[in-house]
């Protein structure tokens, strides 16, 4: 797996919007953060474009493709920070020419809909960075580690995480390539050129939000029937929040790790003889630790704690 070069002071990070539209002012905080890192923020030409086609995209497919192609090709850009998720990345992924990127790979940063890029580029043999998007989620308090972990990864600091145990955890140790991301996106990519392949040497990470409980069950059934759940070497479950409807889930709708969703997932995983951890702080939550997707990791789940080590 090819790891992009780490960043150094004075390098450029481009912000680009491959999915939902951005509004003026929504990126001001991210721009100042990049500057505080002693890096140079660069905004894509059509960052604030808008195209309404039953959904407010950040410009037409052609415009979003043009912007993403530019950041892939510009050798002065060392990392690509996706402005936000939403929907739309899958509509441009097959239009991108990756010839220059393969010669000069760079970090692609984001989560949620950006899972499209993680899965696609990981499958091609390149590491990516699952972490906060440039735009924050509304009305969410952000943990400082959400951004610090992105910076630490980008500059090449060694990262490892220790989290608390969870009643649904399954003990054990495993090494493998970290893949996955947003459950609904992973599910939607199955059968395509961006789908997870060779799951027997993978450790699967999943998170999601604003999904009905029955939809979670349906998506997991698909992963099971595709042989992914039954073949991976380990599973890491992140945040699942705003699940089902607020009326039906009034007590836990804002819970970052929705208990009913975890109960559903546990029903699929309880008979798997692999290490599994619930409650990892990553996903649609203010505590969103950066994960190097495509990297080889070691997952240790014990009765006392959970450790995730990034080996390369």
Coordinates of C-alpha atoms in Angstrom, one line a residue:
X1 CA 0.0 0.0 0.0
X2 CA 1.5 3.4 -1.1
X3 CA 1.6 6.1 1.6
X4 CA 1.6 9.7 0.3
X5 CA 4.4 11.9 1.4
X6 CA 4.0 13.6 4.8
X7 CA 3.7 17.3 4.9
X8 CA 6.2 19.9 6.0
X9 CA 5.9 23.6 6.8
X10 CA 4.9 25.7 3.8
X11 CA 3.2 22.9 1.9
X12 CA -0.2 23.5 0.3
X13 CA -3.5 21.9 1.3
X14 CA -6.4 22.3 -1.2
X15 CA -10.0 22.5 -0.1
X16 CA -12.4 21.1 -2.7
X17 CA -16.1 20.2 -2.6
X18 CA -16.9 16.9 -4.5
X19 CA -20.4 16.5 -3.1
X20 CA -22.9 18.9 -1.4
X21 CA -22.7 22.7 -1.9
X22 CA -20.8 25.0 0.3
X23 CA -21.9 28.5 1.6
X24 CA -19.7 31.5 1.9
X25 CA -18.1 31.7 5.4
X26 CA -18.5 28.0 6.2
X27 CA -14.8 27.3 5.7
X28 CA -13.3 30.3 7.4
X29 CA -12.4 28.4 10.5
X30 CA -10.7 25.6 8.5
X31 CA -8.7 28.1 6.5
X32 CA -7.4 29.7 9.7
X33 CA -6.6 26.3 11.1
X34 CA -4.5 25.3 8.1
X35 CA -2.6 28.6 8.5
X36 CA -2.0 27.8 12.2
X37 CA -0.4 24.5 11.1
X38 CA 2.1 26.7 9.1
X39 CA 0.6 25.2 5.9
X40 CA -0.9 27.1 2.9
X41 CA -4.7 26.8 2.2
X42 CA -5.7 26.8 -1.4
X43 CA -9.3 26.9 -2.5
X44 CA -10.5 25.2 -5.6
X45 CA -11.9 27.5 -8.3
X46 CA -15.5 26.4 -8.1
X47 CA -15.6 25.7 -4.3
X48 CA -18.8 27.8 -3.8
X49 CA -20.6 26.7 -7.0
X50 CA -24.2 25.4 -6.7
X51 CA -26.3 23.2 -8.9
X52 CA -29.8 22.1 -7.9
X53 CA -30.8 18.8 -9.4
X54 CA -33.1 17.5 -6.7
X55 CA -30.2 18.1 -4.4
X56 CA -27.9 21.1 -3.9
X57 CA -24.6 19.9 -5.3
X58 CA -21.4 22.0 -5.2
X59 CA -21.8 22.6 -9.0
X60 CA -22.6 20.2 -11.8
X61 CA -20.8 16.9 -12.1
X62 CA -18.6 18.4 -14.7
X63 CA -17.6 21.3 -12.4
X64 CA -16.9 19.1 -9.5
X65 CA -14.9 16.8 -11.6
X66 CA -12.9 19.7 -13.0
X67 CA -12.0 20.9 -9.5
X68 CA -11.1 17.5 -8.2
X69 CA -9.0 16.7 -11.3
X70 CA -7.1 20.0 -10.7
X71 CA -6.2 19.1 -7.1
X72 CA -5.2 15.6 -8.2
X73 CA -2.9 16.9 -10.9
X74 CA -1.3 20.0 -9.3
X75 CA 2.0 18.8 -8.0
X76 CA 2.2 21.7 -5.6
X77 CA -0.8 20.4 -3.7
X78 CA 0.3 17.9 -1.0
X79 CA -3.1 17.1 0.5
X80 CA -6.8 17.4 -0.5
X81 CA -9.2 18.3 2.3
X82 CA -12.8 17.7 1.2
X83 CA -15.0 20.5 2.3
X84 CA -17.9 18.3 3.4
X85 CA -19.8 15.1 2.6
X86 CA -23.5 14.9 1.7
X87 CA -23.9 13.2 -1.7
X88 CA -22.2 13.4 -5.0
X89 CA -18.7 11.9 -4.8
X90 CA -19.8 8.7 -6.6
X91 CA -21.0 10.8 -9.5
X92 CA -17.5 12.0 -10.4
X93 CA -15.2 9.1 -9.3
X94 CA -15.2 7.3 -12.6
X95 CA -14.6 10.6 -14.6
X96 CA -11.2 11.3 -12.9
X97 CA -7.9 10.6 -14.6
X98 CA -5.6 9.2 -12.0
X99 CA -2.4 9.1 -14.2
X100 CA -0.6 12.0 -12.5
X101 CA -1.9 11.1 -9.0
X102 CA -0.4 7.6 -9.3
X103 CA 3.0 9.3 -10.0
X104 CA 2.6 11.8 -7.2
X105 CA 0.0 10.6 -4.6
X106 CA -1.3 12.9 -2.0
X107 CA -3.5 12.6 1.1
X108 CA -7.3 12.7 0.6
X109 CA -9.0 13.8 3.8
X110 CA -12.7 13.5 4.9
X111 CA -15.4 11.1 5.9
X112 CA -19.1 10.3 5.3
X113 CA -19.6 10.6 1.5
X114 CA -15.8 10.9 1.1
X115 CA -15.9 7.1 1.8
X116 CA -16.2 6.8 -2.0
X117 CA -12.7 8.1 -2.4
X118 CA -11.3 6.0 0.5
X119 CA -12.7 2.8 -0.9
X120 CA -11.7 3.6 -4.5
X121 CA -8.2 4.8 -3.8
X122 CA -7.5 2.1 -1.2
X123 CA -8.5 -0.5 -3.7
X124 CA -6.0 1.0 -6.1
X125 CA -3.3 0.6 -3.5
X126 CA -3.1 4.1 -1.9
X127 CA -3.6 5.2 1.6
X128 CA -6.1 7.9 2.5
X129 CA -7.1 9.8 5.6
X130 CA -10.6 9.3 7.2
X131 CA -11.1 12.3 9.4
X132 CA -13.0 15.5 9.8
X133 CA -14.1 17.5 6.8
X134 CA -13.2 21.2 6.5
X135 CA -16.8 22.1 7.3
X136 CA -18.0 21.3 10.8
X137 CA -21.2 19.5 11.6
X138 CA -23.8 22.0 12.9
X139 CA -24.5 22.3 16.6
X140 CA -21.7 19.8 17.5
X141 CA -18.9 20.4 20.0
X142 CA -15.6 19.3 18.5
X143 CA -13.0 17.5 20.5
X144 CA -9.5 19.0 19.9
X145 CA -8.2 15.5 19.0
X146 CA -10.4 15.5 16.0
X147 CA -8.2 18.1 14.3
X148 CA -5.0 17.3 16.1
X149 CA -5.1 13.7 14.9
X150 CA -5.5 14.8 11.3
X151 CA -2.4 17.1 11.7
X152 CA -0.4 14.5 13.4
X153 CA -1.1 12.0 10.7
X154 CA -0.3 14.5 7.9
X155 CA 3.1 15.4 9.3
X156 CA 4.1 11.8 10.0
X157 CA 3.7 11.5 13.7
X158 CA 3.2 8.0 15.0
X159 CA -0.5 7.5 15.9
X160 CA -2.1 4.9 18.1
X161 CA -5.3 4.9 20.0
X162 CA -6.5 3.5 23.3
X163 CA -10.3 3.4 24.1
X164 CA -12.5 2.0 26.7
X165 CA -14.1 -1.4 26.5
X166 CA -17.7 -2.0 25.5
X167 CA -20.1 -4.8 26.6
X168 CA -20.5 -6.1 23.0
X169 CA -16.7 -6.2 22.4
X170 CA -15.2 -9.5 21.3
X171 CA -11.6 -10.1 22.6
X172 CA -8.7 -10.9 20.4
X173 CA -5.9 -9.6 18.3
X174 CA -5.6 -9.1 14.5
X175 CA -3.5 -7.5 11.9
X176 CA -4.8 -6.3 8.6
X177 CA -5.4 -3.5 6.2
X178 CA -7.9 -0.9 7.5
X179 CA -10.8 -0.3 5.1
X180 CA -14.4 0.9 5.2
X181 CA -16.0 4.1 6.4
X182 CA -19.6 5.1 6.2
X183 CA -21.8 2.0 6.2
X184 CA -24.3 3.3 3.7
X185 CA -21.6 4.3 1.3
X186 CA -19.6 1.0 1.7
X187 CA -22.9 -0.8 1.0
X188 CA -23.7 1.3 -2.1
X189 CA -20.3 0.6 -3.6
X190 CA -20.6 -3.2 -3.5
X191 CA -20.4 -4.7 -7.0
X192 CA -18.6 -1.6 -8.4
X193 CA -14.9 -0.8 -9.2
X194 CA -14.8 0.9 -5.8
X195 CA -16.0 -2.0 -3.6
X196 CA -14.0 -3.6 -0.9
X197 CA -12.2 -6.7 -2.2
X198 CA -10.2 -9.5 -0.6
X199 CA -11.8 -9.0 2.8
X200 CA -9.8 -11.9 4.4
X201 CA -6.8 -9.6 5.0
X202 CA -8.9 -6.6 6.1
X203 CA -10.0 -4.9 9.3
X204 CA -13.3 -3.2 8.7
X205 CA -14.4 0.2 10.1
X206 CA -18.0 1.3 10.0
X207 CA -20.0 4.3 11.1
X208 CA -23.2 6.1 10.0
X209 CA -26.0 8.6 10.9
X210 CA -29.6 9.4 10.0
X211 CA -30.4 5.9 9.0
X212 CA -33.4 3.8 10.0
X213 CA -32.7 0.7 12.1
X214 CA -34.2 -1.6 9.4
X215 CA -31.9 0.0 6.8
X216 CA -28.9 -0.8 9.0
X217 CA -30.1 -4.4 9.2
X218 CA -30.5 -4.5 5.4
X219 CA -27.1 -3.1 4.7
X220 CA -25.4 -5.5 7.1
X221 CA -27.3 -8.4 5.4
X222 CA -25.8 -7.3 2.2
X223 CA -22.3 -7.2 3.7
X224 CA -22.9 -10.6 5.1
X225 CA -24.2 -12.1 1.9
X226 CA -21.2 -10.6 0.0
X227 CA -18.9 -12.5 2.4
X228 CA -17.4 -9.4 3.9
X229 CA -18.6 -9.7 7.5
X230 CA -17.7 -13.4 7.6
X231 CA -14.2 -13.0 6.2
X232 CA -12.7 -9.8 7.7
X233 CA -10.0 -10.2 10.4
X234 CA -11.5 -7.6 12.8
X235 CA -14.2 -5.0 13.0
X236 CA -14.2 -1.5 14.5
X237 CA -17.6 0.2 15.0
X238 CA -17.6 4.0 15.2
X239 CA -20.4 6.4 15.9
X240 CA -24.0 5.7 14.9
X241 CA -26.1 8.8 15.8
X242 CA -29.4 10.4 14.9
X243 CA -30.6 6.9 14.1
X244 CA -34.2 6.0 13.0
X245 CA -36.6 8.9 13.8
X246 CA -36.5 11.3 16.7
X247 CA -40.1 10.3 17.5
X248 CA -39.2 6.6 17.7
X249 CA -35.8 7.1 19.2
X250 CA -36.4 10.1 21.5
X251 CA -34.2 8.9 24.3
X252 CA -31.1 8.2 22.2
X253 CA -31.5 10.1 19.0
X254 CA -28.6 12.4 19.9
X255 CA -26.5 9.6 21.4
X256 CA -23.2 9.3 19.5
X257 CA -23.3 5.5 19.8
X258 CA -27.0 4.6 19.4
X259 CA -27.8 1.6 21.6
X260 CA -30.4 0.0 19.3
X261 CA -28.1 0.3 16.3
X262 CA -25.4 -1.4 18.3
X263 CA -27.8 -4.1 19.3
X264 CA -28.6 -4.7 15.7
X265 CA -24.9 -4.8 14.7
X266 CA -24.1 -7.1 17.6
X267 CA -26.7 -9.6 16.3
X268 CA -24.6 -9.9 13.1
X269 CA -21.2 -10.0 14.8
X270 CA -21.7 -12.0 18.0
X271 CA -20.8 -15.4 16.4
X272 CA -17.8 -14.1 14.5
X273 CA -14.5 -15.4 15.9
X274 CA -12.6 -12.2 15.5
X275 CA -11.7 -9.1 17.6
X276 CA -14.5 -6.6 17.5
X277 CA -14.7 -3.2 19.2
X278 CA -17.7 -1.0 19.6
X279 CA -17.6 2.7 20.6
X280 CA -14.6 3.9 18.6
X281 CA -14.7 7.7 18.5
X282 CA -14.9 8.3 14.8
X283 CA -17.7 9.2 12.4
X284 CA -20.5 11.8 12.6
X285 CA -19.5 13.0 16.0
X286 CA -17.4 15.8 17.4
X287 CA -14.9 13.3 18.6
X288 CA -13.7 12.0 15.2
X289 CA -10.2 10.5 15.4
X290 CA -8.3 10.3 12.2
X291 CA -7.8 6.9 10.6
X292 CA -5.3 6.0 7.9
X293 CA -7.4 3.9 5.6
X294 CA -5.5 1.3 3.6
X295 CA -2.7 1.3 6.3
X296 CA -1.8 -1.9 8.0
X297 CA -3.0 -1.9 11.6
X298 CA -3.0 -4.1 14.7
X299 CA -6.2 -4.3 16.7
X300 CA -6.0 -5.5 20.3
X301 CA -9.2 -6.0 22.2
X302 CA -8.8 -7.0 25.8
X303 CA -11.1 -7.1 28.8
X304 CA -9.3 -3.9 30.1
X305 CA -9.0 -1.7 27.0
X306 CA -8.8 -1.5 23.2
X307 CA -5.7 -0.5 21.3
X308 CA -5.4 0.3 17.6
X309 CA -1.8 0.6 16.3
X310 CA -0.9 1.8 12.9
X311 CA 2.0 -0.3 11.6
X312 CA 2.6 1.5 8.3

